[in-house]
Tab-separated table of N, CA and C and ligand atoms in Angstrom:
chain	number	residue	atom	x	y	z
A	691	MET	N	0.842	-1.206	0.000
A	691	MET	CA	0.000	0.000	0.000
A	691	MET	C	0.872	1.249	0.000
A	692	ALA	N	0.443	2.265	-0.716
A	692	ALA	CA	1.220	3.512	-0.786
A	692	ALA	C	1.201	4.224	0.570
A	693	ASP	N	2.313	4.877	0.931
A	693	ASP	CA	2.371	5.630	2.182
A	693	ASP	C	1.524	6.894	2.046
A	694	LYS	N	0.907	7.296	3.168
A	694	LYS	CA	0.112	8.521	3.171
A	694	LYS	C	1.005	9.663	3.663
A	695	LEU	N	1.071	10.745	2.892
A	695	LEU	CA	1.966	11.849	3.228
A	695	LEU	C	1.182	13.089	3.626
A	696	ARG	N	1.674	13.764	4.668
A	696	ARG	CA	1.091	15.055	5.061
A	696	ARG	C	2.165	16.121	4.894
A	697	VAL	N	1.867	17.172	4.134
A	697	VAL	CA	2.859	18.230	3.899
A	697	VAL	C	3.119	18.988	5.201
A	698	MET	N	4.393	19.111	5.563
A	698	MET	CA	4.756	19.890	6.749
A	698	MET	C	5.273	21.265	6.337
A	699	ILE	N	6.150	21.298	5.312
A	699	ILE	CA	6.696	22.574	4.836
A	699	ILE	C	6.562	22.605	3.314
A	700	SER	N	5.802	23.572	2.827
A	700	SER	CA	5.504	23.639	1.389
A	700	SER	C	6.724	24.079	0.590
A	701	GLU	N	6.648	23.829	-0.699
A	701	GLU	CA	7.693	24.237	-1.628
A	701	GLU	C	7.939	25.749	-1.542
A	702	GLU	N	6.869	26.520	-1.432
A	702	GLU	CA	6.982	27.982	-1.373
A	702	GLU	C	7.712	28.433	-0.121
A	703	ARG	N	7.376	27.818	1.016
A	703	ARG	CA	8.043	28.203	2.271
A	703	ARG	C	9.521	27.834	2.234
A	704	ILE	N	9.835	26.681	1.663
A	704	ILE	CA	11.240	26.261	1.569
A	704	ILE	C	12.012	27.271	0.725
A	705	SER	N	11.444	27.619	-0.406
A	705	SER	CA	12.143	28.506	-1.321
A	705	SER	C	12.342	29.909	-0.726
A	706	LYS	N	11.332	30.400	-0.012
A	706	LYS	CA	11.433	31.715	0.642
A	706	LYS	C	12.516	31.695	1.723
A	707	ARG	N	12.537	30.627	2.491
A	707	ARG	CA	13.506	30.526	3.601
A	707	ARG	C	14.939	30.377	3.065
A	708	ILE	N	15.095	29.650	1.961
A	708	ILE	CA	16.427	29.475	1.379
A	708	ILE	C	16.965	30.820	0.886
A	709	LYS	N	16.085	31.613	0.338
A	709	LYS	CA	16.487	32.945	-0.121
A	709	LYS	C	16.995	33.767	1.074
A	710	GLU	N	16.273	33.700	2.208
A	710	GLU	CA	16.692	34.438	3.405
A	710	GLU	C	18.040	33.938	3.920
A	711	LEU	N	18.194	32.615	3.971
A	711	LEU	CA	19.463	32.041	4.444
A	711	LEU	C	20.618	32.473	3.549
A	712	ALA	N	20.388	32.455	2.241
A	712	ALA	CA	21.443	32.821	1.289
A	712	ALA	C	21.833	34.285	1.456
A	713	GLU	N	20.847	35.129	1.740
A	713	GLU	CA	21.145	36.553	1.959
A	713	GLU	C	21.992	36.726	3.205
A	714	GLN	N	21.625	36.000	4.257
A	714	GLN	CA	22.367	36.078	5.520
A	714	GLN	C	23.799	35.564	5.326
A	715	ILE	N	23.947	34.439	4.633
A	715	ILE	CA	25.275	33.862	4.384
A	715	ILE	C	26.109	34.815	3.520
A	716	SER	N	25.501	35.388	2.517
A	716	SER	CA	26.217	36.316	1.630
A	716	SER	C	26.720	37.535	2.408
A	717	ARG	N	25.919	38.002	3.354
A	717	ARG	CA	26.353	39.121	4.215
A	717	ARG	C	27.496	38.691	5.120
A	718	ASP	N	27.344	37.535	5.761
A	718	ASP	CA	28.336	37.072	6.733
A	718	ASP	C	29.691	36.760	6.090
A	719	TYR	N	29.685	36.352	4.830
A	719	TYR	CA	30.932	35.987	4.146
A	719	TYR	C	31.380	37.072	3.163
A	720	GLU	N	30.827	38.252	3.304
A	720	GLU	CA	31.190	39.398	2.450
A	720	GLU	C	32.709	39.543	2.345
A	721	GLY	N	33.233	39.692	1.129
A	721	GLY	CA	34.670	39.883	0.934
A	721	GLY	C	35.474	38.587	0.961
A	722	LYS	N	34.787	37.454	1.180
A	722	LYS	CA	35.465	36.149	1.191
A	722	LYS	C	34.768	35.246	0.176
A	723	SER	N	35.276	34.024	0.069
A	723	SER	CA	34.468	33.038	-0.644
A	723	SER	C	34.119	31.939	0.343
A	724	VAL	N	33.030	31.247	0.079
A	724	VAL	CA	32.566	30.217	1.010
A	724	VAL	C	32.669	28.853	0.326
A	725	HIS	N	33.222	27.891	1.082
A	725	HIS	CA	33.399	26.535	0.562
A	725	HIS	C	32.300	25.658	1.154
A	726	LEU	N	31.336	25.292	0.326
A	726	LEU	CA	30.209	24.492	0.817
A	726	LEU	C	30.570	23.015	0.792
A	727	VAL	N	30.368	22.364	1.920
A	727	VAL	CA	30.564	20.912	1.989
A	727	VAL	C	29.189	20.278	2.104
A	728	CYS	N	28.754	19.698	1.000
A	728	CYS	CA	27.420	19.103	0.905
A	728	CYS	C	27.479	17.665	1.411
A	729	ILE	N	26.639	17.360	2.396
A	729	ILE	CA	26.623	16.006	2.945
A	729	ILE	C	25.587	15.173	2.179
A	730	LEU	N	26.110	14.254	1.380
A	730	LEU	CA	25.248	13.419	0.529
A	730	LEU	C	24.501	12.386	1.366
A	731	LYS	N	23.353	11.883	0.874
A	731	LYS	CA	22.715	12.386	-0.322
A	731	LYS	C	21.666	13.443	0.025
A	732	GLY	N	21.210	13.404	1.268
A	732	GLY	CA	20.044	14.193	1.673
A	732	GLY	C	20.154	15.682	1.416
A	733	SER	N	21.380	16.240	1.492
A	733	SER	CA	21.528	17.698	1.397
A	733	SER	C	21.665	18.199	-0.021
A	734	ALA	N	21.683	17.315	-0.993
A	734	ALA	CA	21.984	17.715	-2.372
A	734	ALA	C	20.990	18.762	-2.905
A	735	PHE	N	19.714	18.535	-2.677
A	735	PHE	CA	18.705	19.467	-3.197
A	735	PHE	C	18.844	20.827	-2.525
A	736	PHE	N	18.956	20.814	-1.207
A	736	PHE	CA	19.098	22.042	-0.420
A	736	PHE	C	20.370	22.779	-0.830
A	737	CYS	N	21.469	22.052	-0.944
A	737	CYS	CA	22.758	22.663	-1.255
A	737	CYS	C	22.727	23.366	-2.618
A	738	CYS	N	22.146	22.714	-3.608
A	738	CYS	CA	22.075	23.314	-4.958
A	738	CYS	C	21.236	24.585	-4.940
A	739	ASP	N	20.066	24.525	-4.326
A	739	ASP	CA	19.190	25.701	-4.305
A	739	ASP	C	19.815	26.845	-3.521
A	740	LEU	N	20.475	26.504	-2.407
A	740	LEU	CA	21.119	27.535	-1.590
A	740	LEU	C	22.302	28.155	-2.340
A	741	ALA	N	23.138	27.312	-2.928
A	741	ALA	CA	24.350	27.790	-3.616
A	741	ALA	C	23.989	28.786	-4.724
A	742	LYS	N	22.892	28.516	-5.429
A	742	LYS	CA	22.485	29.387	-6.537
A	742	LYS	C	22.105	30.787	-6.062
A	743	ARG	N	21.713	30.889	-4.793
A	743	ARG	CA	21.248	32.166	-4.254
A	743	ARG	C	22.334	32.938	-3.510
A	744	ILE	N	23.473	32.290	-3.250
A	744	ILE	CA	24.557	32.968	-2.531
A	744	ILE	C	25.307	33.864	-3.504
A	745	THR	N	25.592	35.096	-3.092
A	745	THR	CA	26.177	36.063	-4.036
A	745	THR	C	27.694	36.217	-3.889
A	746	VAL	N	28.299	35.714	-2.800
A	746	VAL	CA	29.770	35.709	-2.720
A	746	VAL	C	30.261	34.480	-3.489
A	747	PRO	N	31.561	34.447	-3.892
A	747	PRO	CA	32.050	33.276	-4.626
A	747	PRO	C	31.880	31.973	-3.820
A	748	VAL	N	31.450	30.935	-4.501
A	748	VAL	CA	31.164	29.647	-3.867
A	748	VAL	C	32.026	28.547	-4.495
A	749	THR	N	32.624	27.702	-3.670
A	749	THR	CA	33.197	26.449	-4.165
A	749	THR	C	32.465	25.324	-3.450
A	750	LEU	N	32.515	24.136	-4.033
A	750	LEU	CA	31.694	23.025	-3.553
A	750	LEU	C	32.515	21.751	-3.421
A	751	ASP	N	32.235	20.992	-2.393
A	751	ASP	CA	32.763	19.634	-2.336
A	751	ASP	C	31.705	18.760	-1.674
A	752	PHE	N	31.867	17.466	-1.803
A	752	PHE	CA	30.833	16.531	-1.339
A	752	PHE	C	31.434	15.479	-0.435
A	753	MET	N	30.641	15.097	0.543
A	753	MET	CA	31.090	14.073	1.469
A	753	MET	C	29.881	13.185	1.744
A	754	SER	N	30.142	11.907	1.932
A	754	SER	CA	29.035	11.024	2.234
A	754	SER	C	29.342	10.261	3.514
A	755	VAL	N	28.447	10.365	4.466
A	755	VAL	CA	28.613	9.651	5.720
A	755	VAL	C	27.356	8.836	5.968
A	756	SER	N	27.523	7.798	6.762
A	756	SER	CA	26.372	6.972	7.029
A	756	SER	C	26.245	6.769	8.532
A	757	SER	N	25.057	7.075	9.058
A	757	SER	CA	24.845	6.844	10.486
A	757	SER	C	23.570	6.063	10.718
A	758	TYR	N	22.790	5.905	9.671
A	758	TYR	CA	21.442	5.372	9.870
A	758	TYR	C	21.162	4.013	9.248
A	759	GLY	N	21.865	3.653	8.178
A	759	GLY	CA	21.455	2.485	7.420
A	759	GLY	C	20.046	2.723	6.921
A	760	ASN	N	19.210	1.740	6.971
A	760	ASN	CA	17.832	1.935	6.531
A	760	ASN	C	16.885	2.022	7.719
A	761	GLU	N	17.444	2.378	8.879
A	761	GLU	CA	16.592	2.475	10.059
A	761	GLU	C	16.142	3.910	10.268
A	762	THR	N	15.155	4.091	11.119
A	762	THR	CA	14.707	5.449	11.424
A	762	THR	C	15.227	5.885	12.791
A	763	ILE	N	16.049	5.061	13.412
A	763	ILE	CA	16.621	5.421	14.713
A	763	ILE	C	18.140	5.468	14.583
A	764	SER	N	18.757	6.527	15.107
A	764	SER	CA	20.203	6.688	14.973
A	764	SER	C	20.950	5.556	15.659
A	765	SER	N	21.918	4.989	14.947
A	765	SER	CA	22.717	3.913	15.514
A	765	SER	C	23.850	4.471	16.362
A	766	GLY	N	24.128	5.795	16.187
A	766	GLY	CA	25.217	6.399	16.947
A	766	GLY	C	26.550	6.245	16.255
A	767	ARG	N	26.614	5.422	15.241
A	767	ARG	CA	27.874	5.237	14.519
A	767	ARG	C	27.887	6.160	13.306
A	768	VAL	N	29.074	6.690	12.990
A	768	VAL	CA	29.221	7.499	11.795
A	768	VAL	C	30.357	6.912	10.984
A	769	ARG	N	30.098	6.628	9.726
A	769	ARG	CA	31.093	6.015	8.869
A	769	ARG	C	31.271	6.915	7.643
A	770	ILE	N	32.523	7.176	7.254
A	770	ILE	CA	32.758	7.968	6.043
A	770	ILE	C	32.663	7.054	4.834
A	771	VAL	N	31.692	7.327	3.987
A	771	VAL	CA	31.507	6.538	2.771
A	771	VAL	C	32.305	7.171	1.632
A	772	LYS	N	32.305	8.493	1.597
A	772	LYS	CA	33.100	9.234	0.610
A	772	LYS	C	33.659	10.479	1.285
A	773	ASP	N	34.979	10.623	1.239
A	773	ASP	CA	35.611	11.797	1.849
A	773	ASP	C	35.651	12.938	0.821
A	774	LEU	N	36.036	14.127	1.285
A	774	LEU	CA	36.169	15.283	0.394
A	774	LEU	C	37.228	15.012	-0.667
A	775	ASP	N	37.077	15.644	-1.829
A	775	ASP	CA	38.097	15.501	-2.881
A	775	ASP	C	39.289	16.415	-2.617
A	776	GLU	N	39.013	17.583	-2.021
A	776	GLU	CA	40.075	18.577	-1.874
A	776	GLU	C	40.330	18.952	-0.426
A	777	SER	N	41.519	19.499	-0.202
A	777	SER	CA	41.893	20.013	1.111
A	777	SER	C	41.012	21.216	1.460
A	778	ILE	N	40.711	21.385	2.744
A	778	ILE	CA	39.946	22.565	3.174
A	778	ILE	C	40.820	23.515	3.980
A	779	GLN	N	42.110	23.274	3.973
A	779	GLN	CA	43.032	24.101	4.748
A	779	GLN	C	42.915	25.571	4.327
A	780	GLY	N	42.663	26.437	5.291
A	780	GLY	CA	42.558	27.871	5.023
A	780	GLY	C	41.228	28.311	4.434
A	781	ASP	N	40.319	27.387	4.236
A	781	ASP	CA	39.021	27.729	3.632
A	781	ASP	C	37.982	28.123	4.693
A	782	ASP	N	37.052	28.972	4.288
A	782	ASP	CA	35.880	29.246	5.109
A	782	ASP	C	34.820	28.220	4.734
A	783	VAL	N	34.724	27.204	5.584
A	783	VAL	CA	33.916	26.031	5.258
A	783	VAL	C	32.532	26.124	5.900
A	784	LEU	N	31.526	25.844	5.097
A	784	LEU	CA	30.157	25.776	5.605
A	784	LEU	C	29.605	24.394	5.250
A	785	ILE	N	29.353	23.605	6.289
A	785	ILE	CA	28.779	22.268	6.090
A	785	ILE	C	27.290	22.421	5.814
A	786	ILE	N	26.816	21.807	4.739
A	786	ILE	CA	25.394	21.874	4.398
A	786	ILE	C	24.753	20.528	4.705
A	787	GLU	N	23.793	20.565	5.632
A	787	GLU	CA	23.151	19.328	6.076
A	787	GLU	C	21.646	19.435	5.858
A	788	ASP	N	21.004	18.299	5.665
A	788	ASP	CA	19.556	18.309	5.464
A	788	ASP	C	18.810	18.451	6.788
A	789	ILE	N	19.246	17.661	7.801
A	789	ILE	CA	18.516	17.659	9.065
A	789	ILE	C	19.461	17.290	10.201
A	790	ILE	N	19.264	17.933	11.345
A	790	ILE	CA	20.013	17.552	12.536
A	790	ILE	C	19.046	16.935	13.524
A	791	ASP	N	19.368	15.725	13.895
A	791	ASP	CA	18.483	14.944	14.749
A	791	ASP	C	19.187	14.779	16.095
A	792	SER	N	19.898	13.680	16.306
A	792	SER	CA	20.649	13.514	17.557
A	792	SER	C	21.824	14.484	17.622
A	793	GLY	N	22.330	14.890	16.472
A	793	GLY	CA	23.500	15.766	16.425
A	793	GLY	C	24.801	14.990	16.289
A	794	ARG	N	24.726	13.672	16.323
A	794	ARG	CA	25.944	12.851	16.312
A	794	ARG	C	26.738	13.012	15.012
A	795	THR	N	26.030	13.018	13.897
A	795	THR	CA	26.714	13.126	12.601
A	795	THR	C	27.494	14.437	12.525
A	796	LEU	N	26.831	15.533	12.882
A	796	LEU	CA	27.464	16.841	12.784
A	796	LEU	C	28.578	17.024	13.804
A	797	ALA	N	28.388	16.496	15.001
A	797	ALA	CA	29.426	16.607	16.030
A	797	ALA	C	30.681	15.898	15.537
A	798	TYR	N	30.498	14.745	14.936
A	798	TYR	CA	31.612	13.972	14.400
A	798	TYR	C	32.289	14.725	13.251
A	799	LEU	N	31.481	15.263	12.340
A	799	LEU	CA	32.032	15.975	11.188
A	799	LEU	C	32.757	17.252	11.585
A	800	MET	N	32.218	17.962	12.581
A	800	MET	CA	32.873	19.182	13.060
A	800	MET	C	34.248	18.844	13.630
A	801	ASP	N	34.330	17.754	14.392
A	801	ASP	CA	35.617	17.318	14.961
A	801	ASP	C	36.586	16.949	13.847
A	802	LEU	N	36.101	16.137	12.930
A	802	LEU	CA	36.960	15.641	11.851
A	802	LEU	C	37.461	16.783	10.963
A	803	LEU	N	36.538	17.614	10.466
A	803	LEU	CA	36.943	18.685	9.546
A	803	LEU	C	37.736	19.762	10.287
A	804	GLY	N	37.460	19.914	11.564
A	804	GLY	CA	38.199	20.867	12.388
A	804	GLY	C	39.688	20.557	12.470
A	805	THR	N	40.040	19.285	12.342
A	805	THR	CA	41.454	18.893	12.402
A	805	THR	C	42.190	19.231	11.091
A	806	ARG	N	41.442	19.637	10.048
A	806	ARG	CA	42.068	19.885	8.742
A	806	ARG	C	42.376	21.360	8.503
A	807	ALA	N	42.397	22.134	9.581
A	807	ALA	CA	42.821	23.539	9.557
A	807	ALA	C	42.055	24.457	8.595
A	808	PRO	N	40.702	24.399	8.610
A	808	PRO	CA	39.964	25.402	7.844
A	808	PRO	C	40.110	26.770	8.516
A	809	ALA	N	39.923	27.857	7.759
A	809	ALA	CA	39.963	29.197	8.372
A	809	ALA	C	38.764	29.358	9.302
A	810	SER	N	37.618	28.820	8.895
A	810	SER	CA	36.433	28.811	9.748
A	810	SER	C	35.585	27.604	9.364
A	811	LEU	N	34.738	27.188	10.297
A	811	LEU	CA	33.934	25.989	10.075
A	811	LEU	C	32.573	26.181	10.738
A	812	ASN	N	31.524	26.192	9.928
A	812	ASN	CA	30.180	26.361	10.464
A	812	ASN	C	29.213	25.404	9.788
A	813	ILE	N	27.995	25.383	10.336
A	813	ILE	CA	26.974	24.456	9.846
A	813	ILE	C	25.736	25.221	9.394
A	814	CYS	N	25.183	24.785	8.265
A	814	CYS	CA	23.889	25.274	7.817
A	814	CYS	C	23.002	24.058	7.578
A	815	THR	N	21.887	23.991	8.292
A	815	THR	CA	20.968	22.862	8.102
A	815	THR	C	19.601	23.356	7.689
A	816	LEU	N	18.958	22.613	6.807
A	816	LEU	CA	17.602	22.997	6.418
A	816	LEU	C	16.657	22.786	7.590
A	817	LEU	N	16.768	21.621	8.247
A	817	LEU	CA	15.833	21.267	9.317
A	817	LEU	C	16.578	20.939	10.603
A	818	ASP	N	15.944	21.268	11.711
A	818	ASP	CA	16.527	20.971	13.016
A	818	ASP	C	15.422	20.399	13.906
A	819	LYS	N	15.738	19.254	14.526
A	819	LYS	CA	14.807	18.672	15.513
A	819	LYS	C	15.464	18.819	16.883
A	820	PRO	N	15.345	19.980	17.512
A	820	PRO	CA	16.084	20.240	18.756
A	820	PRO	C	15.727	19.273	19.895
A	821	ASP	N	14.492	18.775	19.902
A	821	ASP	CA	14.055	17.870	20.977
A	821	ASP	C	14.839	16.566	21.010
A	822	ARG	N	15.476	16.225	19.896
A	822	ARG	CA	16.133	14.925	19.769
A	822	ARG	C	17.630	14.980	20.044
A	823	ARG	N	18.143	16.170	20.341
A	823	ARG	CA	19.590	16.347	20.452
A	823	ARG	C	20.180	15.569	21.626
A	824	VAL	N	21.221	14.781	21.366
A	824	VAL	CA	21.945	14.116	22.460
A	824	VAL	C	23.383	14.619	22.556
A	825	THR	N	23.855	15.303	21.499
A	825	THR	CA	25.214	15.822	21.482
A	825	THR	C	25.155	17.314	21.224
A	826	ASP	N	25.923	18.083	21.973
A	826	ASP	CA	25.951	19.523	21.799
A	826	ASP	C	26.663	19.877	20.507
A	827	VAL	N	25.996	20.620	19.639
A	827	VAL	CA	26.663	21.071	18.423
A	827	VAL	C	26.106	22.445	18.056
A	828	TYR	N	27.029	23.378	17.755
A	828	TYR	CA	26.602	24.740	17.436
A	828	TYR	C	26.225	24.841	15.962
A	829	VAL	N	24.977	25.197	15.709
A	829	VAL	CA	24.487	25.299	14.333
A	829	VAL	C	24.189	26.761	14.042
A	830	LYS	N	24.973	27.337	13.138
A	830	LYS	CA	24.851	28.777	12.887
A	830	LYS	C	23.601	29.132	12.073
A	831	TYR	N	23.299	28.327	11.062
A	831	TYR	CA	22.162	28.632	10.182
A	831	TYR	C	21.157	27.479	10.194
A	832	VAL	N	19.908	27.797	10.565
A	832	VAL	CA	18.846	26.785	10.591
A	832	VAL	C	17.689	27.271	9.737
A	833	GLY	N	17.247	26.430	8.807
A	833	GLY	CA	16.096	26.776	7.977
A	833	GLY	C	14.814	26.753	8.785
A	834	PHE	N	14.499	25.585	9.334
A	834	PHE	CA	13.268	25.413	10.106
A	834	PHE	C	13.513	24.495	11.299
A	835	GLU	N	13.001	24.898	12.453
A	835	GLU	CA	12.954	23.969	13.588
A	835	GLU	C	11.655	23.191	13.452
A	836	ILE	N	11.760	21.865	13.588
A	836	ILE	CA	10.550	21.051	13.433
A	836	ILE	C	10.373	20.142	14.654
A	837	PRO	N	9.128	19.695	14.896
A	837	PRO	CA	8.893	18.777	16.005
A	837	PRO	C	9.477	17.401	15.709
A	838	ASP	N	9.465	16.547	16.718
A	838	ASP	CA	10.049	15.215	16.604
A	838	ASP	C	9.145	14.286	15.794
A	839	GLU	N	9.181	14.461	14.476
A	839	GLU	CA	8.437	13.579	13.580
A	839	GLU	C	9.375	13.183	12.455
A	840	PHE	N	9.217	11.999	11.911
A	840	PHE	CA	10.083	11.551	10.823
A	840	PHE	C	9.592	12.158	9.511
A	841	VAL	N	10.458	12.925	8.867
A	841	VAL	CA	10.047	13.635	7.653
A	841	VAL	C	10.785	13.124	6.413
A	842	VAL	N	10.157	13.324	5.285
A	842	VAL	CA	10.753	12.947	3.993
A	842	VAL	C	10.568	14.106	3.005
A	843	GLY	N	11.272	14.017	1.893
A	843	GLY	CA	11.109	15.006	0.834
A	843	GLY	C	12.211	16.037	0.831
A	844	TYR	N	12.329	16.730	-0.289
A	844	TYR	CA	13.351	17.740	-0.474
A	844	TYR	C	14.739	17.210	-0.057
A	845	GLY	N	15.025	15.994	-0.491
A	845	GLY	CA	16.320	15.374	-0.215
A	845	GLY	C	16.261	14.275	0.830
A	846	LEU	N	15.298	14.392	1.752
A	846	LEU	CA	15.211	13.413	2.840
A	846	LEU	C	14.470	12.160	2.393
A	847	ASP	N	14.962	11.033	2.852
A	847	ASP	CA	14.390	9.773	2.384
A	847	ASP	C	13.818	8.928	3.504
A	848	PHE	N	12.963	7.989	3.103
A	848	PHE	CA	12.622	6.841	3.931
A	848	PHE	C	12.959	5.630	3.076
A	849	GLN	N	13.953	4.858	3.488
A	849	GLN	CA	14.447	3.725	2.702
A	849	GLN	C	14.725	4.123	1.251
A	850	GLN	N	15.405	5.253	1.105
A	850	GLN	CA	15.856	5.811	-0.191
A	850	GLN	C	14.726	6.387	-1.053
A	851	LYS	N	13.500	6.343	-0.570
A	851	LYS	CA	12.390	6.894	-1.353
A	851	LYS	C	12.056	8.316	-0.907
A	852	TYR	N	11.346	9.031	-1.766
A	852	TYR	CA	10.769	10.361	-1.508
A	852	TYR	C	11.742	11.527	-1.549
A	853	ARG	N	13.014	11.292	-1.892
A	853	ARG	CA	13.967	12.413	-1.908
A	853	ARG	C	13.529	13.505	-2.883
A	854	ASN	N	12.854	13.110	-3.953
A	854	ASN	CA	12.513	14.047	-5.024
A	854	ASN	C	11.258	14.876	-4.774
A	855	LEU	N	10.573	14.671	-3.657
A	855	LEU	CA	9.402	15.507	-3.373
A	855	LEU	C	9.867	16.957	-3.231
A	856	PRO	N	9.123	17.909	-3.799
A	856	PRO	CA	9.552	19.311	-3.717
A	856	PRO	C	9.230	19.965	-2.369
A	857	TYR	N	8.564	19.229	-1.477
A	857	TYR	CA	8.191	19.753	-0.154
A	857	TYR	C	8.661	18.777	0.919
A	858	VAL	N	8.547	19.162	2.179
A	858	VAL	CA	8.878	18.277	3.308
A	858	VAL	C	7.571	17.744	3.871
A	859	ALA	N	7.503	16.428	4.055
A	859	ALA	CA	6.255	15.807	4.488
A	859	ALA	C	6.498	14.768	5.577
A	860	VAL	N	5.430	14.467	6.307
A	860	VAL	CA	5.456	13.433	7.332
A	860	VAL	C	4.728	12.208	6.769
A	861	ILE	N	5.279	11.033	7.006
A	861	ILE	CA	4.569	9.809	6.598
A	861	ILE	C	3.593	9.429	7.694
A	862	GLU	N	2.336	9.284	7.347
A	862	GLU	CA	1.329	8.954	8.365
A	862	GLU	C	0.911	7.485	8.270
B	2060	LIG	P1	21.911	12.631	13.557
B	2060	LIG	O1	23.322	12.132	13.546
B	2060	LIG	O2	21.061	11.838	14.511
B	2060	LIG	O3	21.784	14.104	13.786
B	2060	LIG	O4	21.307	12.231	12.160
B	2060	LIG	C1	21.280	13.035	11.077
B	2060	LIG	C2	20.896	12.231	9.862
B	2060	LIG	O5	19.831	11.322	10.152
B	2060	LIG	C3	20.396	13.089	8.754
B	2060	LIG	O6	21.425	13.530	7.904
B	2060	LIG	C4	19.417	12.179	8.033
B	2060	LIG	O7	20.092	11.396	7.084
B	2060	LIG	C5	18.904	11.258	9.113
B	2060	LIG	N1	17.587	11.698	9.631
B	2060	LIG	C6	17.314	12.184	10.855
B	2060	LIG	N2	16.024	12.497	10.988
B	2060	LIG	C7	15.450	12.197	9.804
B	2060	LIG	C8	14.098	12.333	9.308
B	2060	LIG	O8	13.145	12.786	9.969
B	2060	LIG	N3	13.897	11.925	8.027
B	2060	LIG	C9	14.900	11.440	7.237
B	2060	LIG	N4	16.161	11.319	7.660
B	2060	LIG	C10	16.432	11.690	8.939
B	2061	LIG	MG1	21.779	12.539	6.009
């Protein structure tokens, strides 16, 4: 049977918020360039839309980590599936994430990338579930704070499905 979806954040709201985030990032990185580290696969849609709206020079790299497998509960383990192609030494790095849940993935990535001597290192996430946090992690840019519900769409998946939905939805 097909899953029943309830829209939580519409395409219009996502697009409006991304424009605001891009304006804020462009102001904060004025006179510099920003190196976006897109965390595959979930952040790909968000990263592309955000990058197009940023007005300071942008460079991009991709990293793939796995903490979930096909489960909906964090295993607590983080494994690097694909590392960055290039050095980030001296770069103003902004990690682009789809959602922060327990915070374990980002805490791990901040530690790891922090050892590679970037000029600065910050996080931008489309979604944040603050109620679920088990690890302290400073997130500079947040698109939307959402309640503790499992969401799909706009890059987020359930068993690899629904990434292509243009909105964020809850499976009911
Ligand atoms: P954390 O390490 O617990 O913060 O997990 C973050 C990762 O878990 C995200 O990058 C997503 O891949 C996945 N995740 C957490 N919550 C959801 C959700 O509601 N829907 C889809 N994926 C989620
Ligand atoms: Mg993810």
